[in-house]
Amino acid sequence: MKDFKAIRLSYKNTPLEVRGKLSLSQDDCETLLSNFQKDSRINELLFVSTCNRTEAYYIAEEDLSDDLISQISTLKEVDTQESNQYFESLCQPKDVQNHLFRVAMGLESQVVGDIQISNQVKRAYQWTADYNMAGPYLHRLMHTIFNANKRVQIETEFRDGAASVSYAAVEMIDEITTDINDPKILVVGLGEIGTDAVRNLQNTEISDVTIMNRTFSVAEELATETGYKTRPFEELWTAAKEADVIISSLPIADYFHKENVADLDILAFKCFLDLSVPRSVAVDVETIPGVLVYTVDDINARATKALERRLNSIPQVETIIEASLTEFNKRTQEMEFSPIIKGLKNTLEEIREKEIEKYSSDLSNKEKKQVDKITKNLLNKIMKVPVLQLKATASANKKEGQKMGKIITDLFDLNINS
């Protein structure tokens, strides 16, 4: 598909503050899809937006990068000149295909192999389908991506284990609380890593989560986004007493220490995951009976092992992508000639039926059936020669295939829209 294009910005070239301003919610994507439904220049359109990227993939004869960037900027109330500094245009279809595959697989994620991006791409495709902005090309491409994703999941270690500190911390919580009915989780401190941990908790079955921050408005905003509870920082020790697991990313050394943690009257079990550097949970807390403490080094070691496995799997993932794209483009090319093949078959079938009709009155029912069977088999064998030749020529040289297609169309005066 020569007209497949894209615009993109990501964490690789865009500051977090700008990414935040240009990030698209579901409502934003639906508004843009609705707007572009009225634009006759654009045939198919997909928006993919996360905290780390904002991208649009589209099919149009001309480069519509400026229009897309302008509409996104207007919607997000960002100066277009600022947006233009960060958005890049991709106009080579193979580059666009490959990039979308790599994004959907997690090869372009900050956390290599991030499973969330696959789900986000699926949701983006659903919105596009809902607004009838996915045509034959995007439908086929997206399903090819989803099938490749299944292969990556089954055939490689690319998605095994948690490959970031916040992911690994949540994975550990899942394991630690396996035998606890409805575990209570308290997250204290909402810097970047604490916020990531809260968002990653949404991918678990854990529902009883309380988030706290010294700036209460920050906790309230994240609570609104995630649906979790929040409490004022002044209630920290009450919340800590009730919690089974405390995730701390407070930027205060030894904030939790033996004296104040011992006052929590721990009867059986309490776990601290300390994501702070320097430690916000003092070493002496580990001596309190019933208390488990995991530091950022413990969690990092776990994440590093998972990351190594994922990085080692990248060549396998890229091989799967290459094979999937080769098959997709082969089928796409064949579909380009399917109207010609269908037109040729219809024309020959029409000739066959007319000839049989001339002699049908002289034939018995048994003879009619035999003639019908023989002529159908003959037609199929005649069809096979030009069809195979057309596909082989197009596979070797697309332009030569297009020439041959035109010759067949003109020679048989085909109505290829029928």
Coordinates of C-alpha atoms in Angstrom, one line a residue:
M1 CA 0.0 0.0 0.0
K2 CA 1.9 3.0 -1.4
D3 CA -0.3 5.5 0.5
F4 CA 0.3 4.2 4.1
K5 CA 1.9 7.1 6.2
A6 CA 2.3 8.1 9.8
I7 CA 3.3 10.9 12.2
R8 CA 4.9 10.1 15.5
L9 CA 6.5 11.5 18.7
S10 CA 7.8 9.5 21.6
Y11 CA 9.9 9.5 24.7
K12 CA 13.0 9.2 22.5
N13 CA 12.7 12.8 21.2
T14 CA 10.1 14.5 23.3
P15 CA 10.2 15.7 27.0
L16 CA 7.7 14.2 29.4
E17 CA 6.0 17.6 29.9
V18 CA 5.3 17.9 26.1
R19 CA 4.2 14.3 25.8
G20 CA 1.7 14.9 28.6
K21 CA 0.3 17.9 26.8
L22 CA -0.1 16.0 23.5
S23 CA -1.3 12.7 25.0
L24 CA -4.7 11.6 23.5
S25 CA -7.4 10.1 25.7
Q26 CA -10.1 7.9 24.2
D27 CA -12.4 10.9 24.0
D28 CA -9.7 12.8 22.1
C29 CA -9.1 10.0 19.7
E30 CA -12.8 9.6 19.0
T31 CA -13.2 13.4 18.4
L32 CA -10.3 13.3 15.9
L33 CA -11.7 10.2 14.2
S34 CA -15.0 11.9 13.9
N35 CA -13.5 15.0 12.5
F36 CA -11.5 13.1 9.8
Q37 CA -14.5 11.1 8.8
K38 CA -15.6 14.2 6.8
D39 CA -12.1 14.5 5.1
S40 CA -12.3 12.9 1.7
R41 CA -8.5 12.9 1.4
I42 CA -8.1 10.3 4.1
N43 CA -9.3 6.7 3.7
E44 CA -8.2 4.9 6.9
L45 CA -6.9 6.3 10.2
L46 CA -5.5 5.0 13.5
F47 CA -4.4 6.9 16.6
V48 CA -2.1 5.3 19.1
S49 CA -1.4 7.3 22.2
T50 CA 0.2 6.4 25.6
C51 CA 2.2 8.3 28.2
N52 CA 5.3 7.6 26.0
R53 CA 4.0 8.3 22.5
T54 CA 1.4 10.0 20.3
E55 CA 1.1 8.6 16.8
A56 CA -1.3 8.6 13.8
Y57 CA -1.3 6.1 11.0
Y58 CA -3.3 6.9 7.9
I59 CA -3.9 6.1 4.2
A60 CA -4.0 9.1 1.9
E61 CA -2.4 10.0 -1.5
E62 CA -0.9 13.2 -0.1
D63 CA 1.2 13.9 3.0
L64 CA -1.3 15.1 5.6
S65 CA 1.2 15.5 8.4
D66 CA 0.5 19.2 8.9
D67 CA -3.2 18.7 9.0
L68 CA -3.0 15.9 11.6
I69 CA -0.5 17.8 13.8
S70 CA -2.7 21.0 13.5
Q71 CA -5.9 19.2 14.6
I72 CA -4.1 17.4 17.5
S73 CA -2.5 20.6 18.6
T74 CA -5.8 22.5 18.5
L75 CA -7.7 19.8 20.4
K76 CA -5.0 19.8 23.1
E77 CA -4.6 23.6 23.1
V78 CA -0.9 23.4 22.3
D79 CA 0.8 25.8 19.9
T80 CA 1.3 24.1 16.5
Q81 CA 4.8 25.4 16.2
E82 CA 5.7 23.7 19.5
S83 CA 4.2 20.4 18.3
N84 CA 6.0 20.6 15.0
Q85 CA 9.3 20.5 16.8
Y86 CA 8.7 17.0 18.0
F87 CA 6.4 15.2 15.5
E88 CA 8.1 13.3 12.8
S89 CA 6.6 12.2 9.5
L90 CA 6.9 8.8 7.9
C91 CA 5.9 8.4 4.3
Q92 CA 7.6 5.2 3.2
P93 CA 5.0 2.4 3.6
K94 CA 7.5 -0.3 4.6
D95 CA 9.0 2.0 7.3
V96 CA 5.5 2.8 8.6
Q97 CA 4.5 -0.9 8.7
N98 CA 7.7 -1.9 10.4
H99 CA 7.3 0.9 13.0
L100 CA 3.7 0.0 13.9
F101 CA 4.7 -3.7 14.3
R102 CA 7.6 -2.7 16.6
V103 CA 5.4 -0.4 18.6
A104 CA 2.7 -3.1 19.0
M105 CA 5.3 -5.7 20.0
G106 CA 6.9 -3.5 22.6
L107 CA 10.3 -3.2 20.9
E108 CA 9.9 0.6 20.9
S109 CA 8.8 0.8 24.6
Q110 CA 10.8 2.3 27.4
V111 CA 10.3 -1.0 29.1
V112 CA 11.2 -3.5 26.4
G113 CA 8.4 -6.0 25.7
D114 CA 5.9 -3.9 27.6
I115 CA 2.6 -5.9 27.4
Q116 CA 0.5 -2.8 28.0
I117 CA 1.3 -1.3 24.6
S118 CA -0.2 -4.4 22.9
N119 CA -3.5 -3.8 24.8
Q120 CA -3.4 -0.1 24.0
V121 CA -2.9 -0.7 20.3
K122 CA -5.9 -3.1 20.4
R123 CA -8.1 -0.5 22.1
A124 CA -6.9 2.1 19.5
Y125 CA -7.9 -0.3 16.7
Q126 CA -11.3 -0.8 18.3
W127 CA -12.0 2.9 18.3
T128 CA -11.0 3.2 14.7
A129 CA -13.3 0.3 13.8
D130 CA -16.1 1.9 15.8
Y131 CA -15.8 5.1 13.7
N132 CA -15.5 3.1 10.4
M133 CA -12.0 4.5 9.8
A134 CA -10.5 1.1 9.4
G135 CA -10.8 -0.3 5.9
P136 CA -9.5 -3.5 4.3
Y137 CA -5.8 -2.6 4.6
L138 CA -5.9 -1.7 8.3
H139 CA -8.1 -4.6 9.2
R140 CA -5.7 -7.0 7.6
L141 CA -2.6 -5.3 9.0
M142 CA -3.9 -5.2 12.5
H143 CA -4.9 -8.8 12.5
T144 CA -1.5 -9.7 11.2
I145 CA 0.0 -7.8 14.1
F146 CA -2.2 -9.6 16.6
N147 CA -1.2 -13.0 15.2
A148 CA 2.5 -12.0 15.3
N149 CA 2.0 -10.9 18.9
K150 CA 0.6 -14.4 19.8
R151 CA 3.7 -16.0 18.2
V152 CA 6.0 -13.7 20.2
Q153 CA 4.1 -14.7 23.4
I154 CA 4.3 -18.4 22.7
E155 CA 7.6 -18.8 20.9
T156 CA 9.9 -16.4 22.8
E157 CA 10.8 -15.2 26.3
F158 CA 10.2 -11.6 25.2
R159 CA 7.3 -11.1 27.6
D160 CA 8.6 -13.2 30.5
G161 CA 9.0 -11.5 33.9
A162 CA 8.9 -7.9 34.8
A163 CA 11.6 -5.8 33.2
S164 CA 11.2 -2.5 35.1
V165 CA 11.5 -1.7 38.8
S166 CA 7.8 -0.6 39.1
Y167 CA 6.6 -3.7 37.1
A168 CA 8.8 -6.0 39.2
A169 CA 7.6 -4.5 42.4
V170 CA 4.0 -5.2 41.4
E171 CA 4.9 -8.7 40.3
M172 CA 6.4 -9.3 43.7
I173 CA 3.3 -8.0 45.5
D174 CA 1.2 -10.4 43.4
E175 CA 3.3 -13.3 44.6
I176 CA 3.6 -12.1 48.3
T177 CA -0.2 -11.7 48.7
T178 CA -1.2 -14.9 46.9
D179 CA -2.5 -16.4 50.2
I180 CA -4.1 -13.2 51.5
N181 CA -7.8 -12.6 50.8
D182 CA -8.3 -9.1 49.4
P183 CA -4.9 -7.7 50.3
K184 CA -4.6 -4.0 51.3
I185 CA -1.9 -2.1 49.5
L186 CA -0.7 1.4 50.5
V187 CA 1.5 3.4 48.1
V188 CA 3.3 6.3 49.7
G189 CA 5.1 8.9 47.6
L190 CA 4.0 9.6 44.0
G191 CA 7.2 10.5 42.1
E192 CA 7.7 8.9 38.7
I193 CA 8.4 5.4 40.0
G194 CA 5.6 5.4 42.6
T195 CA 3.1 6.6 40.0
D196 CA 4.2 3.9 37.6
A197 CA 3.7 1.3 40.4
V198 CA 0.1 2.5 41.0
R199 CA -0.7 2.3 37.3
N200 CA 0.8 -1.1 37.0
L201 CA -1.3 -2.3 39.9
Q202 CA -4.3 -1.8 37.6
N203 CA -3.1 -4.9 35.7
T204 CA -3.5 -7.1 38.7
E205 CA -6.6 -8.5 40.5
I206 CA -5.8 -6.4 43.6
S207 CA -8.5 -3.8 44.1
D208 CA -7.9 -2.4 47.7
V209 CA -5.3 0.2 47.0
T210 CA -4.8 3.5 48.9
I211 CA -2.4 6.2 47.5
M212 CA -0.9 9.0 49.5
N213 CA 1.4 11.9 48.8
R214 CA 2.6 14.9 50.7
T215 CA 0.9 17.1 48.0
F216 CA -2.6 15.8 48.3
S217 CA -3.8 17.2 44.9
V218 CA -1.2 14.9 43.2
A219 CA -2.8 11.9 45.0
E220 CA -6.3 13.0 44.2
E221 CA -5.5 13.4 40.5
L222 CA -4.0 9.8 40.3
A223 CA -6.9 8.4 42.3
T224 CA -9.3 9.9 39.8
E225 CA -7.4 8.3 36.9
T226 CA -7.1 4.9 38.5
G227 CA -10.2 4.6 40.7
Y228 CA -8.2 3.9 43.8
K229 CA -8.7 5.5 47.2
T230 CA -6.6 8.3 48.6
R231 CA -6.1 9.8 52.1
P232 CA -4.3 12.9 53.5
F233 CA -0.7 12.4 54.3
E234 CA -1.4 13.2 57.9
E235 CA -3.3 9.8 58.2
L236 CA -0.2 7.8 57.0
W237 CA 0.3 5.8 60.2
T238 CA -3.3 4.9 60.5
A239 CA -3.3 3.7 56.8
A240 CA 0.1 1.9 57.4
K241 CA -1.4 0.0 60.3
E242 CA -4.3 -1.2 58.1
A243 CA -2.1 -2.1 55.1
D244 CA -0.6 -5.6 54.3
V245 CA 1.9 -4.1 51.8
I246 CA 3.4 -0.7 51.9
I247 CA 5.2 0.6 48.7
S248 CA 7.3 3.6 49.6
S249 CA 9.0 5.9 47.2
L250 CA 9.3 8.8 49.7
P251 CA 12.4 11.0 49.1
I252 CA 13.2 11.0 52.8
A253 CA 16.0 8.7 54.1
D254 CA 14.9 6.2 56.8
Y255 CA 11.4 7.7 57.1
F256 CA 10.2 4.3 58.2
H257 CA 12.4 3.1 61.1
K258 CA 12.3 0.5 63.8
E259 CA 10.6 2.8 66.4
N260 CA 7.7 4.1 64.3
V261 CA 7.1 0.8 62.5
A262 CA 7.1 -1.2 65.7
D263 CA 4.3 1.1 66.9
L264 CA 2.1 -0.4 64.1
D265 CA 1.4 -3.4 66.4
I266 CA 2.2 -6.0 63.7
L267 CA 0.5 -9.2 64.6
A268 CA 1.5 -11.5 61.8
F269 CA 2.7 -10.0 58.6
K270 CA 3.6 -6.6 56.9
C271 CA 5.7 -6.1 53.8
F272 CA 7.6 -3.0 52.8
L273 CA 8.7 -2.5 49.2
D274 CA 11.2 0.4 49.3
L275 CA 11.6 2.0 45.8
S276 CA 13.5 5.0 47.2
V277 CA 17.2 5.9 46.8
P278 CA 18.4 6.5 49.4
R279 CA 16.3 4.0 51.4
S280 CA 13.2 5.4 52.9
V281 CA 12.8 2.1 55.0
A282 CA 15.7 1.9 57.5
V283 CA 17.8 -1.3 57.7
D284 CA 16.7 -1.9 61.3
V285 CA 13.0 -2.4 60.2
E286 CA 14.1 -5.8 58.9
T287 CA 14.7 -6.9 62.5
I288 CA 11.0 -6.5 63.5
P289 CA 9.2 -9.9 63.7
G290 CA 6.7 -10.3 60.9
V291 CA 8.2 -7.6 58.7
L292 CA 9.5 -8.3 55.2
V293 CA 11.6 -5.6 53.5
Y294 CA 12.5 -5.5 49.8
T295 CA 14.8 -2.7 48.6
V296 CA 15.1 -1.2 45.1
D297 CA 18.3 -3.4 44.7
D298 CA 16.3 -6.6 45.3
I299 CA 13.6 -5.5 42.9
N300 CA 16.2 -4.3 40.4
A301 CA 18.0 -7.6 40.3
R302 CA 14.7 -9.3 39.4
A303 CA 13.9 -6.8 36.7
T304 CA 17.5 -7.0 35.3
K305 CA 17.2 -10.8 34.8
A306 CA 13.9 -10.4 33.0
L307 CA 15.3 -7.6 30.9
E308 CA 18.2 -9.7 29.9
R309 CA 15.9 -12.5 28.7
R310 CA 13.8 -10.0 26.8
L311 CA 16.9 -8.4 25.1
N312 CA 18.2 -11.8 24.1
S313 CA 14.8 -12.6 22.5
I314 CA 14.8 -9.5 20.3
P315 CA 16.3 -11.2 17.2
Q316 CA 13.5 -13.9 17.4
V317 CA 10.9 -11.1 17.7
E318 CA 12.4 -9.3 14.7
T319 CA 12.4 -12.5 12.7
I320 CA 8.7 -13.0 13.4
I321 CA 7.9 -9.4 12.4
E322 CA 9.9 -9.9 9.1
A323 CA 8.1 -13.1 8.3
S324 CA 4.7 -11.6 9.1
L325 CA 5.3 -8.5 7.0
T326 CA 6.5 -10.6 4.1
E327 CA 3.4 -12.7 4.2
F328 CA 1.1 -9.7 4.7
N329 CA 2.6 -7.8 1.7
K330 CA 2.5 -10.9 -0.5
R331 CA -1.2 -11.2 0.2
T332 CA -1.8 -7.5 -0.2
Q333 CA -0.2 -7.6 -3.6
E334 CA -2.2 -10.6 -4.6
M335 CA -5.4 -8.8 -3.5
E336 CA -4.5 -5.9 -5.8
F337 CA -5.0 -8.3 -8.7
S338 CA -8.0 -10.1 -7.4
P339 CA -10.5 -7.8 -9.2
I340 CA -8.7 -8.7 -12.5
I341 CA -8.8 -12.4 -11.7
K342 CA -12.4 -12.2 -10.7
G343 CA -13.3 -10.2 -13.9
L344 CA -11.5 -12.8 -16.1
K345 CA -13.3 -15.7 -14.4
N346 CA -16.7 -13.9 -14.8
T347 CA -16.1 -13.2 -18.5
L348 CA -15.0 -16.8 -19.2
E349 CA -17.9 -18.1 -17.2
E350 CA -20.3 -16.0 -19.1
I351 CA -18.9 -17.4 -22.4
R352 CA -19.2 -20.9 -21.1
E353 CA -22.8 -20.5 -20.0
K354 CA -23.8 -19.0 -23.3
E355 CA -22.2 -21.8 -25.3
I356 CA -23.9 -24.5 -23.2
E357 CA -27.2 -22.7 -23.6
K358 CA -27.0 -23.0 -27.4
Y359 CA -27.0 -26.8 -27.2
S360 CA -28.9 -27.5 -24.0
S361 CA -32.1 -28.3 -25.9
D362 CA -30.4 -31.1 -27.7
L363 CA -29.0 -32.7 -24.4
S364 CA -30.5 -34.9 -21.9
N365 CA -30.3 -34.0 -18.2
K366 CA -27.5 -36.5 -17.7
E367 CA -25.6 -35.1 -20.7
K368 CA -26.2 -31.5 -19.4
K369 CA -24.6 -32.4 -16.1
Q370 CA -21.6 -34.0 -17.8
V371 CA -21.1 -31.1 -20.2
D372 CA -21.4 -28.6 -17.2
K373 CA -18.8 -30.6 -15.2
I374 CA -16.4 -30.9 -18.2
T375 CA -16.6 -27.2 -19.2
K376 CA -16.2 -26.0 -15.6
N377 CA -13.0 -28.1 -15.2
L378 CA -11.8 -26.8 -18.5
L379 CA -12.4 -23.2 -17.5
N380 CA -10.6 -23.7 -14.2
K381 CA -7.5 -25.1 -16.1
I382 CA -7.6 -22.3 -18.6
M383 CA -7.8 -19.8 -15.7
K384 CA -4.9 -21.3 -13.8
V385 CA -2.3 -20.4 -16.4
P386 CA -2.8 -16.6 -16.6
V387 CA -3.5 -16.4 -12.8
L388 CA -0.3 -18.2 -11.8
Q389 CA 1.7 -16.2 -14.4
L390 CA 0.2 -12.9 -13.2
K391 CA 1.0 -13.7 -9.5
A392 CA 4.5 -14.9 -10.3
T393 CA 5.3 -11.8 -12.4
A394 CA 3.9 -9.4 -9.8
S395 CA 5.9 -11.2 -7.1
A396 CA 9.1 -10.7 -9.1
N397 CA 8.4 -7.2 -10.3
K398 CA 5.3 -5.3 -9.2
K399 CA 5.4 -2.9 -12.2
E400 CA 5.6 -5.8 -14.7
G401 CA 2.7 -7.4 -12.8
Q402 CA 0.7 -4.3 -13.2
K403 CA 1.5 -4.2 -16.9
M404 CA 0.4 -7.8 -17.4
G405 CA -2.8 -7.1 -15.4
K406 CA -3.6 -4.2 -17.8
I407 CA -3.0 -6.4 -20.8
I408 CA -5.4 -9.1 -19.5
T409 CA -8.0 -6.4 -18.7
D410 CA -7.8 -4.8 -22.1
L411 CA -7.6 -8.1 -24.0
F412 CA -10.8 -9.5 -22.5
D413 CA -12.4 -6.1 -22.0
L414 CA -12.9 -6.9 -18.4
N415 CA -15.3 -5.0 -16.1
I416 CA -13.1 -5.3 -13.0
N417 CA -15.7 -3.6 -10.7
S418 CA -18.2 -6.3 -11.2

